[in-house]
PDB file of C-alpha atoms in Angstrom:
ATOM      1  CA  MET B   1     -33.698  21.900 -80.573  1.00  0.00           C
ATOM      2  CA  PHE B   2     -36.053  24.515 -79.110  1.00  0.00           C
ATOM      3  CA  GLU B   3     -39.270  23.467 -77.394  1.00  0.00           C
ATOM      4  CA  ALA B   4     -42.732  24.746 -78.370  1.00  0.00           C
ATOM      5  CA  ARG B   5     -44.496  27.055 -75.890  1.00  0.00           C
ATOM      6  CA  GLY B   6     -48.089  28.199 -75.614  1.00  0.00           C
ATOM      7  CA  GLU B   7     -51.228  26.399 -76.743  1.00  0.00           C
ATOM      8  CA  LYS B   8     -52.531  24.810 -79.954  1.00  0.00           C
ATOM      9  CA  HIS B   9     -56.022  26.355 -79.826  1.00  0.00           C
ATOM     10  CA  TRP B  10     -56.793  30.085 -79.487  1.00  0.00           C
ATOM     11  CA  ILE B  11     -59.911  32.272 -79.779  1.00  0.00           C
ATOM     12  CA  ILE B  12     -60.147  35.974 -80.655  1.00  0.00           C
ATOM     13  CA  PRO B  13     -63.815  36.907 -80.118  1.00  0.00           C
ATOM     14  CA  ASP B  14     -63.717  40.589 -81.167  1.00  0.00           C
ATOM     15  CA  GLY B  15     -62.755  41.349 -84.751  1.00  0.00           C
ATOM     16  CA  TYR B  16     -63.799  44.388 -86.786  1.00  0.00           C
ATOM     17  CA  ILE B  17     -62.092  46.112 -89.720  1.00  0.00           C
ATOM     18  CA  PRO B  18     -63.377  49.712 -89.986  1.00  0.00           C
ATOM     19  CA  PRO B  19     -64.665  50.572 -93.476  1.00  0.00           C
ATOM     20  CA  THR B  20     -62.864  53.935 -93.539  1.00  0.00           C
ATOM     21  CA  SER B  21     -59.742  55.597 -92.177  1.00  0.00           C
ATOM     22  CA  ALA B  22     -59.164  59.290 -91.529  1.00  0.00           C
ATOM     23  CA  ALA B  23     -56.745  61.091 -93.814  1.00  0.00           C
ATOM     24  CA  GLY B  24     -53.199  60.607 -92.603  1.00  0.00           C
ATOM     25  CA  ALA B  25     -50.296  58.227 -92.518  1.00  0.00           C
ATOM     26  CA  TYR B  26     -52.151  55.244 -91.037  1.00  0.00           C
ATOM     27  CA  GLU B  27     -54.808  52.869 -92.304  1.00  0.00           C
ATOM     28  CA  SER B  28     -57.101  51.032 -89.885  1.00  0.00           C
ATOM     29  CA  HIS B  29     -56.114  47.374 -89.682  1.00  0.00           C
ATOM     30  CA  GLU B  30     -55.971  44.295 -87.484  1.00  0.00           C
ATOM     31  CA  SER B  31     -53.344  41.597 -87.112  1.00  0.00           C
ATOM     32  CA  VAL B  32     -53.154  38.146 -85.621  1.00  0.00           C
ATOM     33  CA  CYS B  33     -49.632  38.084 -84.202  1.00  0.00           C
ATOM     34  CA  VAL B  34     -48.130  34.599 -83.829  1.00  0.00           C
ATOM     35  CA  LEU B  35     -44.938  33.662 -81.977  1.00  0.00           C
ATOM     36  CA  ASN B  36     -43.449  30.234 -82.676  1.00  0.00           C
ATOM     37  CA  CYS B  37     -40.694  29.502 -80.112  1.00  0.00           C
ATOM     38  CA  SER B  38     -40.145  25.963 -81.424  1.00  0.00           C
ATOM     39  CA  SER B  39     -37.525  24.784 -83.905  1.00  0.00           C
ATOM     40  CA  GLU B  40     -40.402  23.139 -85.824  1.00  0.00           C
ATOM     41  CA  GLU B  41     -42.653  25.131 -88.173  1.00  0.00           C
ATOM     42  CA  ALA B  42     -46.253  25.701 -87.073  1.00  0.00           C
ATOM     43  CA  GLN B  43     -49.053  24.836 -89.487  1.00  0.00           C
ATOM     44  CA  ILE B  44     -51.931  27.150 -88.589  1.00  0.00           C
ATOM     45  CA  THR B  45     -55.564  26.961 -89.667  1.00  0.00           C
ATOM     46  CA  LEU B  46     -57.838  29.978 -89.162  1.00  0.00           C
ATOM     47  CA  THR B  47     -61.630  30.059 -89.157  1.00  0.00           C
ATOM     48  CA  ILE B  48     -63.484  33.387 -89.307  1.00  0.00           C
ATOM     49  CA  PHE B  49     -66.962  33.425 -87.705  1.00  0.00           C
ATOM     50  CA  PHE B  50     -69.703  35.995 -88.395  1.00  0.00           C
ATOM     51  CA  GLU B  51     -73.024  36.969 -86.833  1.00  0.00           C
ATOM     52  CA  ASP B  52     -75.103  36.532 -89.988  1.00  0.00           C
ATOM     53  CA  ARG B  53     -73.268  34.285 -92.467  1.00  0.00           C
ATOM     54  CA  GLU B  54     -71.346  31.056 -92.732  1.00  0.00           C
ATOM     55  CA  PRO B  55     -67.705  31.051 -91.558  1.00  0.00           C
ATOM     56  CA  LEU B  56     -64.658  31.413 -93.778  1.00  0.00           C
ATOM     57  CA  GLU B  57     -62.854  28.139 -93.126  1.00  0.00           C
ATOM     58  CA  ASN B  58     -59.527  26.396 -93.688  1.00  0.00           C
ATOM     59  CA  ILE B  59     -57.385  29.500 -94.089  1.00  0.00           C
ATOM     60  CA  ARG B  60     -53.845  28.152 -93.804  1.00  0.00           C
ATOM     61  CA  VAL B  61     -50.704  29.961 -92.681  1.00  0.00           C
ATOM     62  CA  THR B  62     -47.228  28.591 -91.924  1.00  0.00           C
ATOM     63  CA  VAL B  63     -45.008  30.160 -89.267  1.00  0.00           C
ATOM     64  CA  PRO B  64     -41.396  28.952 -89.505  1.00  0.00           C
ATOM     65  CA  GLY B  65     -39.567  27.725 -86.424  1.00  0.00           C
ATOM     66  CA  ARG B  66     -38.244  30.394 -84.032  1.00  0.00           C
ATOM     67  CA  ARG B  67     -40.100  33.151 -85.897  1.00  0.00           C
ATOM     68  CA  THR B  68     -43.011  35.529 -85.523  1.00  0.00           C
ATOM     69  CA  LYS B  69     -45.625  36.331 -88.131  1.00  0.00           C
ATOM     70  CA  HIS B  70     -48.073  39.231 -88.181  1.00  0.00           C
ATOM     71  CA  ILE B  71     -51.091  38.206 -90.230  1.00  0.00           C
ATOM     72  CA  ARG B  72     -53.218  41.137 -91.403  1.00  0.00           C
ATOM     73  CA  THR B  73     -56.841  40.035 -91.244  1.00  0.00           C
ATOM     74  CA  SER B  74     -57.656  42.078 -94.351  1.00  0.00           C
ATOM     75  CA  THR B  75     -55.436  39.697 -96.368  1.00  0.00           C
ATOM     76  CA  LEU B  76     -57.197  36.521 -95.246  1.00  0.00           C
ATOM     77  CA  GLU B  77     -59.483  34.758 -97.696  1.00  0.00           C
ATOM     78  CA  ALA B  78     -61.187  31.422 -98.253  1.00  0.00           C
ATOM     79  CA  GLU B  79     -62.252  30.356-101.744  1.00  0.00           C
ATOM     80  CA  GLY B  80     -61.885  33.938-102.979  1.00  0.00           C
ATOM     81  CA  THR B  81     -63.960  35.486-100.160  1.00  0.00           C
ATOM     82  CA  LYS B  82     -62.364  38.013 -97.796  1.00  0.00           C
ATOM     83  CA  ILE B  83     -63.510  39.402 -94.460  1.00  0.00           C
ATOM     84  CA  PRO B  84     -65.896  42.266 -95.279  1.00  0.00           C
ATOM     85  CA  LEU B  85     -65.152  45.741 -93.905  1.00  0.00           C
ATOM     86  CA  GLY B  86     -67.422  47.095 -91.174  1.00  0.00           C
ATOM     87  CA  VAL B  87     -68.671  43.640 -90.107  1.00  0.00           C
ATOM     88  CA  PRO B  88     -68.024  42.101 -86.654  1.00  0.00           C
ATOM     89  CA  TYR B  89     -66.277  38.728 -86.675  1.00  0.00           C
ATOM     90  CA  ALA B  90     -64.358  36.308 -84.453  1.00  0.00           C
ATOM     91  CA  ILE B  91     -61.303  34.161 -85.158  1.00  0.00           C
ATOM     92  CA  GLU B  92     -60.427  30.608 -84.186  1.00  0.00           C
ATOM     93  CA  VAL B  93     -56.720  29.722 -84.472  1.00  0.00           C
ATOM     94  CA  LEU B  94     -55.642  26.059 -84.541  1.00  0.00           C
ATOM     95  CA  SER B  95     -51.962  25.110 -84.686  1.00  0.00           C
ATOM     96  CA  SER B  96     -50.068  21.876 -85.220  1.00  0.00           C
ATOM     97  CA  ILE B  97     -47.786  22.778 -82.290  1.00  0.00           C
ATOM     98  CA  PRO B  98     -48.108  25.119 -79.277  1.00  0.00           C
ATOM     99  CA  ILE B  99     -47.776  28.824 -80.193  1.00  0.00           C
ATOM    100  CA  ILE B 100     -48.466  32.218 -78.594  1.00  0.00           C
ATOM    101  CA  VAL B 101     -51.206  34.376 -80.203  1.00  0.00           C
ATOM    102  CA  GLN B 102     -51.746  38.102 -79.751  1.00  0.00           C
ATOM    103  CA  TYR B 103     -54.322  40.308 -81.478  1.00  0.00           C
ATOM    104  CA  SER B 104     -53.742  43.958 -82.417  1.00  0.00           C
ATOM    105  CA  ARG B 105     -56.053  46.601 -83.865  1.00  0.00           C
ATOM    106  CA  LEU B 106     -55.130  50.059 -85.143  1.00  0.00           C
ATOM    107  CA  ASP B 107     -58.218  52.256 -85.337  1.00  0.00           C
ATOM    108  CA  ALA B 108     -57.441  55.202 -87.591  1.00  0.00           C
ATOM    109  CA  THR B 109     -61.048  56.265 -88.185  1.00  0.00           C
ATOM    110  CA  GLN B 110     -60.295  59.658 -86.652  1.00  0.00           C
ATOM    111  CA  ALA B 111     -57.246  61.911 -86.398  1.00  0.00           C
ATOM    112  CA  GLU B 112     -56.468  60.581 -82.885  1.00  0.00           C
ATOM    113  CA  ASN B 113     -55.429  56.983 -83.609  1.00  0.00           C
ATOM    114  CA  ALA B 114     -56.102  54.203 -81.122  1.00  0.00           C
ATOM    115  CA  LEU B 115     -54.055  51.012 -80.799  1.00  0.00           C
ATOM    116  CA  MET B 116     -55.371  47.963 -78.949  1.00  0.00           C
ATOM    117  CA  SER B 117     -53.390  44.812 -78.375  1.00  0.00           C
ATOM    118  CA  VAL B 118     -54.437  41.787 -76.298  1.00  0.00           C
ATOM    119  CA  ILE B 119     -53.400  38.180 -75.828  1.00  0.00           C
ATOM    120  CA  ALA B 120     -55.903  35.864 -77.489  1.00  0.00           C
ATOM    121  CA  HIS B 121     -57.824  33.430 -75.284  1.00  0.00           C
ATOM    122  CA  PRO B 122     -56.041  30.051 -75.085  1.00  0.00           C
ATOM    123  CA  ILE B 123     -58.209  26.922 -75.063  1.00  0.00           C
ATOM    124  CA  LYS B 124     -56.713  24.136 -72.944  1.00  0.00           C
TER     125      LYS B 124
END
């Protein structure tokens, strides 16, 4: 039996999916990267917050025990509504067990791609 590590509550305050990508092999995208070290599966609930509209709530994702999952933010939806392109947002991640959360963004809006990856902010 492997023990859970990390926290149950995480915040990612800076989200933004560019509306366009430069011609080339890559498309701009963002991912919430989750590591579940436990033998138990993690039941995750995401909430997406915006500056000028109500949040997208109760987006559910399961991460099996002893696995990682990279969740593309462009695939997330609540009641048929997705995160709009070109709009700033923030993400709250709640988990049934402690997990590790990282956030990655590939900005391919110009020929010189930029990759950013940071650990999300754990709430204790």
